[in-house]
Coordinates of C-alpha atoms in Angstrom, one line a residue:
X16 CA 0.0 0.0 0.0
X17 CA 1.0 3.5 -0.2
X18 CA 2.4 5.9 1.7
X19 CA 2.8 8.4 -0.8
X20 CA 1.0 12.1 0.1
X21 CA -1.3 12.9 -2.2
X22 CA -0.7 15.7 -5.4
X23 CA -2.3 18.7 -4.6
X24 CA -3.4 19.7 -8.1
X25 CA -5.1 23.4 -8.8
X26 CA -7.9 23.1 -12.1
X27 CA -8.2 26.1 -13.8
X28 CA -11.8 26.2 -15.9
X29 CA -12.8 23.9 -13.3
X30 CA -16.2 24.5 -14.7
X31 CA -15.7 24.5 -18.3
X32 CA -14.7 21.5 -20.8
X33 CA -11.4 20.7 -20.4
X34 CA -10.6 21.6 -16.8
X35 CA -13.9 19.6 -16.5
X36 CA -12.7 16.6 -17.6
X37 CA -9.7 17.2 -15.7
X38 CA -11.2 17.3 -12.5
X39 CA -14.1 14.7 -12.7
X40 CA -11.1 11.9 -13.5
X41 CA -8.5 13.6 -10.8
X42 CA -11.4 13.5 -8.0
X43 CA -11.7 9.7 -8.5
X44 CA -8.6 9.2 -7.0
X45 CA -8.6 11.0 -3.9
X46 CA -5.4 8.8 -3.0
X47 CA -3.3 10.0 -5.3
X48 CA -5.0 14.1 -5.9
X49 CA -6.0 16.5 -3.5
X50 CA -7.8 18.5 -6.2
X51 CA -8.6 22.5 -5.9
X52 CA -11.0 23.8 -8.5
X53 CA -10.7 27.3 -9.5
X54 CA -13.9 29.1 -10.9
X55 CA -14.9 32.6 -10.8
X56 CA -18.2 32.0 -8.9
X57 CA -18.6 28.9 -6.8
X58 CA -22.6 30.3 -6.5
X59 CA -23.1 29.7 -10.7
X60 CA -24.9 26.9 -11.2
X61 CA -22.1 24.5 -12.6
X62 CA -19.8 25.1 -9.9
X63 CA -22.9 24.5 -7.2
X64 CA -23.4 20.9 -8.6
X65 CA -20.4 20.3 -9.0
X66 CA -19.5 20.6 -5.5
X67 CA -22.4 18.5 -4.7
X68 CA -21.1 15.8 -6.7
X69 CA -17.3 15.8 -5.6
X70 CA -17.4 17.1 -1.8
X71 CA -13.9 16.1 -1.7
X72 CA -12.4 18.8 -3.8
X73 CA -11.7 22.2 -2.5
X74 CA -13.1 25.3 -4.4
X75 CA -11.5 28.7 -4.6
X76 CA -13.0 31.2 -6.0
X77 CA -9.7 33.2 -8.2
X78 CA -9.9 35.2 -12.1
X79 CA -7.2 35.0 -14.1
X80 CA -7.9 38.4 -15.4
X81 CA -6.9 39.3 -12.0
X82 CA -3.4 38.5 -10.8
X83 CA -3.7 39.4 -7.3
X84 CA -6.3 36.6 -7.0
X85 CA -3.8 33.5 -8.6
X86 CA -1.0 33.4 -6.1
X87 CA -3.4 32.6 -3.5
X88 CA -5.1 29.9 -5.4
X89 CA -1.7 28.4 -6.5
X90 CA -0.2 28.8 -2.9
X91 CA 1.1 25.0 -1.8
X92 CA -0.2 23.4 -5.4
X93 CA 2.0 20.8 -6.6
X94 CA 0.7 20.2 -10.2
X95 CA -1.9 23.3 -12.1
X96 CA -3.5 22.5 -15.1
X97 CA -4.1 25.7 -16.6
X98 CA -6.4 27.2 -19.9
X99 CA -7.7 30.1 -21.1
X100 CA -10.8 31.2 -22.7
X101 CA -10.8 33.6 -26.4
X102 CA -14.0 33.0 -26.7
X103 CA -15.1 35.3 -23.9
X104 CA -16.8 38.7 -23.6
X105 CA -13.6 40.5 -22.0
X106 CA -11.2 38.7 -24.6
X107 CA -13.1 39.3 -27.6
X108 CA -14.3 42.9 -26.8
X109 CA -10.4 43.4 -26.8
X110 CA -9.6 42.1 -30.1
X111 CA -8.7 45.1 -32.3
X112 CA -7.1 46.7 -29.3
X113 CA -5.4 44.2 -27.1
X114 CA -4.7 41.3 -29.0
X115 CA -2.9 39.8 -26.6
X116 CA -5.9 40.0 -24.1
X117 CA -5.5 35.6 -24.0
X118 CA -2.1 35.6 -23.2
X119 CA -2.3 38.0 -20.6
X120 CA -4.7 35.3 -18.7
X121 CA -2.2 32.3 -19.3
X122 CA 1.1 34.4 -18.0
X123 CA -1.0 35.7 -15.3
X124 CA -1.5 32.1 -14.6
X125 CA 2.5 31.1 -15.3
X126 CA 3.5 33.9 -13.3
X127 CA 1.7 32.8 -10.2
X128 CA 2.8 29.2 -10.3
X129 CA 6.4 30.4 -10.9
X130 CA 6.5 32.8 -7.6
X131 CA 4.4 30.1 -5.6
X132 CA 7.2 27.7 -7.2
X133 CA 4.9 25.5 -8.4
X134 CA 6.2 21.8 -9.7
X135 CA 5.2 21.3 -12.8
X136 CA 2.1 23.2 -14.8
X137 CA 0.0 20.8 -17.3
X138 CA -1.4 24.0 -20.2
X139 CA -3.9 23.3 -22.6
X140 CA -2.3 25.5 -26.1
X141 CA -2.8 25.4 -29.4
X142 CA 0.0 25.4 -32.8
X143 CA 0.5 28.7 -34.7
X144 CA -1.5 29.5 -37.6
X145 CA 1.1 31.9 -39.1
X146 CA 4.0 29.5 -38.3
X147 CA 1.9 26.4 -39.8
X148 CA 0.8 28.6 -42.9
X149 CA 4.3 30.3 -43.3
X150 CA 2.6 33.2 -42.9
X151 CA 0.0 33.5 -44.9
X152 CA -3.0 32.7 -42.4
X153 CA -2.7 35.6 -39.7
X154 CA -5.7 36.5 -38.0
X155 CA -6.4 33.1 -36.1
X156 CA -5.9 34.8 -32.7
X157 CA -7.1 32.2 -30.4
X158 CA -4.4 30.1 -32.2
X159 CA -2.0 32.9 -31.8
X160 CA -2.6 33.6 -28.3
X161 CA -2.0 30.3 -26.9
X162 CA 1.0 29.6 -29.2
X163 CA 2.5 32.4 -27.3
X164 CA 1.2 30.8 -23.5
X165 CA 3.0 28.2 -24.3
X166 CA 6.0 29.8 -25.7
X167 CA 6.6 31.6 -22.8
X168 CA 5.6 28.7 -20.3
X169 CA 8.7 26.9 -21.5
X170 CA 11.2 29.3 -21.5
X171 CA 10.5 29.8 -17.2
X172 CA 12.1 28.1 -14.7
X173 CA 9.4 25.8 -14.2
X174 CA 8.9 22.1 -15.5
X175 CA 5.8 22.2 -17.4
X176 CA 4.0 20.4 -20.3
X177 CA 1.7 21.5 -23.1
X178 CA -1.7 19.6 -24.2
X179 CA -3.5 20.5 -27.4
X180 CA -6.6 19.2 -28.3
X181 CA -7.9 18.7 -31.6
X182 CA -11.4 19.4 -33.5
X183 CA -13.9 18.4 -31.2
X184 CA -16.3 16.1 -31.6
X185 CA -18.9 18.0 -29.7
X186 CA -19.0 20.8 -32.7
X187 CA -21.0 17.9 -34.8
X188 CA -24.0 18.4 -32.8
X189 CA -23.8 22.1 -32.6
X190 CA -23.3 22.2 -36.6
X191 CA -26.0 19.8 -37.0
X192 CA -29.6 20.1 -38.7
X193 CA -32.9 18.9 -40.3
X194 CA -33.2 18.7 -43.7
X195 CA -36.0 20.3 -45.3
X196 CA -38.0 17.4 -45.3
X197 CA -37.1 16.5 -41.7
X198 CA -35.8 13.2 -42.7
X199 CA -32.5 13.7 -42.6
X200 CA -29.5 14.8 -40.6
X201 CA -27.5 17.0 -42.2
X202 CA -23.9 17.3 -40.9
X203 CA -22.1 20.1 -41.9
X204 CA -18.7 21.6 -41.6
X205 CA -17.4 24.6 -43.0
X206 CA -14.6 22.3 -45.6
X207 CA -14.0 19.6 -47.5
X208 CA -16.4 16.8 -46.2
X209 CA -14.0 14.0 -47.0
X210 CA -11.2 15.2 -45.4
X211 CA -9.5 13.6 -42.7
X212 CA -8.7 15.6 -39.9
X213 CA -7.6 14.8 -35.7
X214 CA -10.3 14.9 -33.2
X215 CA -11.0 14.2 -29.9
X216 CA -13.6 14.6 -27.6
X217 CA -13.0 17.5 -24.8
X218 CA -15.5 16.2 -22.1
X219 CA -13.9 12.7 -21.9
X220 CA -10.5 12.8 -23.7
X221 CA -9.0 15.5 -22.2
X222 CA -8.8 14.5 -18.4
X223 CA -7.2 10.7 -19.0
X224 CA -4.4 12.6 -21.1
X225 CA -3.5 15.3 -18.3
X226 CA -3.4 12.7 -15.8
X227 CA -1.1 10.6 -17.9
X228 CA 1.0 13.6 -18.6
X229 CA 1.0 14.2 -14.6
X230 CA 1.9 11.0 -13.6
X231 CA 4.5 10.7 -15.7
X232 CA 5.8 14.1 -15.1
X233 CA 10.1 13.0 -15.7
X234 CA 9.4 12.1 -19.3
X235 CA 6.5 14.5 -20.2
X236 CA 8.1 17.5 -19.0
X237 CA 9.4 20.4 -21.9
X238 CA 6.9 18.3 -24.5
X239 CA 4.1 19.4 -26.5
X240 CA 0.9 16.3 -26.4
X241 CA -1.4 16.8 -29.0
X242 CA -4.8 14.8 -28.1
X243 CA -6.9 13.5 -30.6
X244 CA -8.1 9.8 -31.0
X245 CA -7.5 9.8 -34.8
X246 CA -8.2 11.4 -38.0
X247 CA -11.7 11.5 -39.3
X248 CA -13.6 13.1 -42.0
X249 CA -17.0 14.4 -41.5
X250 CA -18.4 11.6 -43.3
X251 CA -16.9 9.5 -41.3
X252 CA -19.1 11.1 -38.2
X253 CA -22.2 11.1 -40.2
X254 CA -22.0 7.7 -41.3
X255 CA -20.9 6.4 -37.4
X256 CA -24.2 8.5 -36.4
X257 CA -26.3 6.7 -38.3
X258 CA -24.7 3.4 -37.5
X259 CA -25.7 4.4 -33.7
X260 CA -29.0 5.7 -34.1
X261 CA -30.4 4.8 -37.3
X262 CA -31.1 8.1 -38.1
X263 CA -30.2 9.1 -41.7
X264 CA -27.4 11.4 -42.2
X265 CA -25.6 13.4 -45.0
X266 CA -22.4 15.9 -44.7
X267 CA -22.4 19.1 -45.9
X268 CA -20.2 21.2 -47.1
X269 CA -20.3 24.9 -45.6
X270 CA -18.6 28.0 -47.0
X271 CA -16.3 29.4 -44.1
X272 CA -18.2 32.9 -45.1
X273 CA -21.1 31.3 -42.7
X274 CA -18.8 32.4 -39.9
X275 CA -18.8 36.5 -39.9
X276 CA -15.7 36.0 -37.0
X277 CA -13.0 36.3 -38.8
X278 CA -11.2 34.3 -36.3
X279 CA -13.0 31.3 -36.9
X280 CA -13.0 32.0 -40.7
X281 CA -9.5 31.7 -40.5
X282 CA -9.3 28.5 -38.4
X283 CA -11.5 26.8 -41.1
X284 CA -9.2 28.0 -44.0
X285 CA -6.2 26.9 -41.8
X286 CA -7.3 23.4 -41.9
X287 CA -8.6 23.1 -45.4
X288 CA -5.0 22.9 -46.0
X289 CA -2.6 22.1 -43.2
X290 CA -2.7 19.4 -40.3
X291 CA -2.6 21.2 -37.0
X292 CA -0.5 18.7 -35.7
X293 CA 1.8 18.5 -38.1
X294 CA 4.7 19.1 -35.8
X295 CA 4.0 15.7 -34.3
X296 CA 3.4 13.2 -37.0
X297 CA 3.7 10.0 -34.5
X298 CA 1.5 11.6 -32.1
X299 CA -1.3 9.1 -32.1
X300 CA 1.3 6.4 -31.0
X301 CA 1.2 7.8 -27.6
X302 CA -2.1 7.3 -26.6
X303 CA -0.9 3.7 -27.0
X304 CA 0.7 4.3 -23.1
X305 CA -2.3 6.0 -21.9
X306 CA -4.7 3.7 -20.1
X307 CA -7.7 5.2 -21.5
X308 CA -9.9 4.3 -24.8
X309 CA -9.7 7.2 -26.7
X310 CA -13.1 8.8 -28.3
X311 CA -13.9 7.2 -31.8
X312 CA -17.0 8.7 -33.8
X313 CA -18.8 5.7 -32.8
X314 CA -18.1 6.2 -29.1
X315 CA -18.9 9.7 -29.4
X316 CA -22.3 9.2 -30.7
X317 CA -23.2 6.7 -27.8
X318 CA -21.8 8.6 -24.9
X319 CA -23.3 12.2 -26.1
X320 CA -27.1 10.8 -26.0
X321 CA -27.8 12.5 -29.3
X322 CA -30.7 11.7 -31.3
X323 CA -31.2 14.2 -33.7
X324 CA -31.7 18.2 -33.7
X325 CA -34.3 19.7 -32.3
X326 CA -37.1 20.0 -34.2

């Protein structure tokens, strides 16, 4: 049996997706985690059952707009898992002015861990559309902004990781619709149906791969992890859709003009073309060490409950 104390291990966006998925699989192992979940308000309505449902984790209230609330919520922590948000009234409301409004939340984040001399830091990032595009593709700024997170994460003193996640699944159901005849499911997405292209699922991929990465801090530190459970085309998720539900499906292709945010118009042309994770071409073979089944289309369908659109 051991002995071992337990990790004390801050969530940032406790609330949200990815920290989430973070904290629901840390809090199942209160031998090995003392988890602290940071949210904004622990009165909003996520955070309140939440607590219900894991009374073992702490809550702090902290904001990483605001410095002066991190150190305090960092204070003792031996592992933080930290991410920021683009899509966000303060963040977007700065775009034009302050473009650097997302990476002012992740070194707030960064800067607090490395004066609390925090052990290692887990960040959720993303690649660089310019540096992926050799220039051409500029104005992907929630790319941008976390490209530079990371980027400054590992050049502190500070042993640290990076997580990206890829497409997620959950957009499908968002992006999906009746047909005009209401017979049919039409899948869309704003590209080539047919191409392939990594995804994963945010809710339940993300918080196996942080906890491998944690556990295995000596070999995961100063390395990027993309997540994503393969490469599929949108096809592929309408066809596994109606494999799961019978329902009859087609996938549609969208014009990126359907988005007027030219931030997300520019993701979509980014991967029309380039493979986000083209930095790490063997990346899949490391889910191989993590013990965790990683989301397929199939799975997806069957764990998300969906059965059609509203009508």
């Amino acid at each position: 049996m051991s002995t071992a104390k337990p990790l004390t291990v801050v969530v940032f966006g406790a609330t949200g997706n990815q920290g989430g998925s973070v904290l629901r699989i840390l809090a199942e192992h209160p031998e090995s985690y003392t988890v602290r979940a940071i949210t904004r308000s622990t009165k909003s309505k996520t955070a309140q059952e939440l607590i219900a449902k894991y009374p073992q984790v702490q809550w702090v209230e902290a904001d990483i707009e605001k410095p002066e609330s991190l150190r305090p919520a960092v204070s003792n922590a031996d592992v933080v898992f930290g991410v920021t948000q683009f899509f966000q009234p303060s963040v977007l409301s700065a775009v034009g002015t302050n473009e650097d409004a997302e990476f002012q939340q992740g070194k707030n984040i960064i800067d607090a861990c490395v004066a609390e001399n925090v052990s290692f830091i887990v960040f959720s990032t993303l690649p660089s559309a310019k540096k992926l595009s050799n220039g051409k593709i500029t104005e992907v700024l929630h790319f941008e902004g976390k490209y530079k997170i990371q980027e400054y994460l590992l050049a502190q003193p500070i042993d640290s990781a990076i997580v990206q996640l890829g497409i997620y699944f959950q957009n499908n159901i968002q992006g999906a619709s009746w047909n005009e005849s209401g017979d049919t499911v039409v899948v869309s997405f704003p590209g080539d149906v047919n191409r392939k292209l990594p995804y994963a699922d945010v809710n339940r991929d993300t918080g196996p791969y942080v906890k491998y990465v944690i556990d295995n801090r000596d070999q995961t530190k100063g390395k990027v992890f993309p997540v994503s459970s393969g490469y599929y085309s949108t096809t592929d998720i309408a066809n596994a859709l109606t494999k799961v539900t019978g329902l009859k499906t087609v996938a549609v292709e969208l014009p990126t003009s359907v988005f007027g945010d030219k931030d997300l118009q520019g993701m979509f042309e980014l991967i029309k073309t380039h493979d986000v994770f083209a930095d790490s071409p063997n990346h899949l073979k490391t889910n191989k060490k993590v013990p965790f089944e990683f989301t397929t289309p199939e799975t997806f369908w069957k764990t998300s409950g969906f059965q059609g659109p509203p009508k």
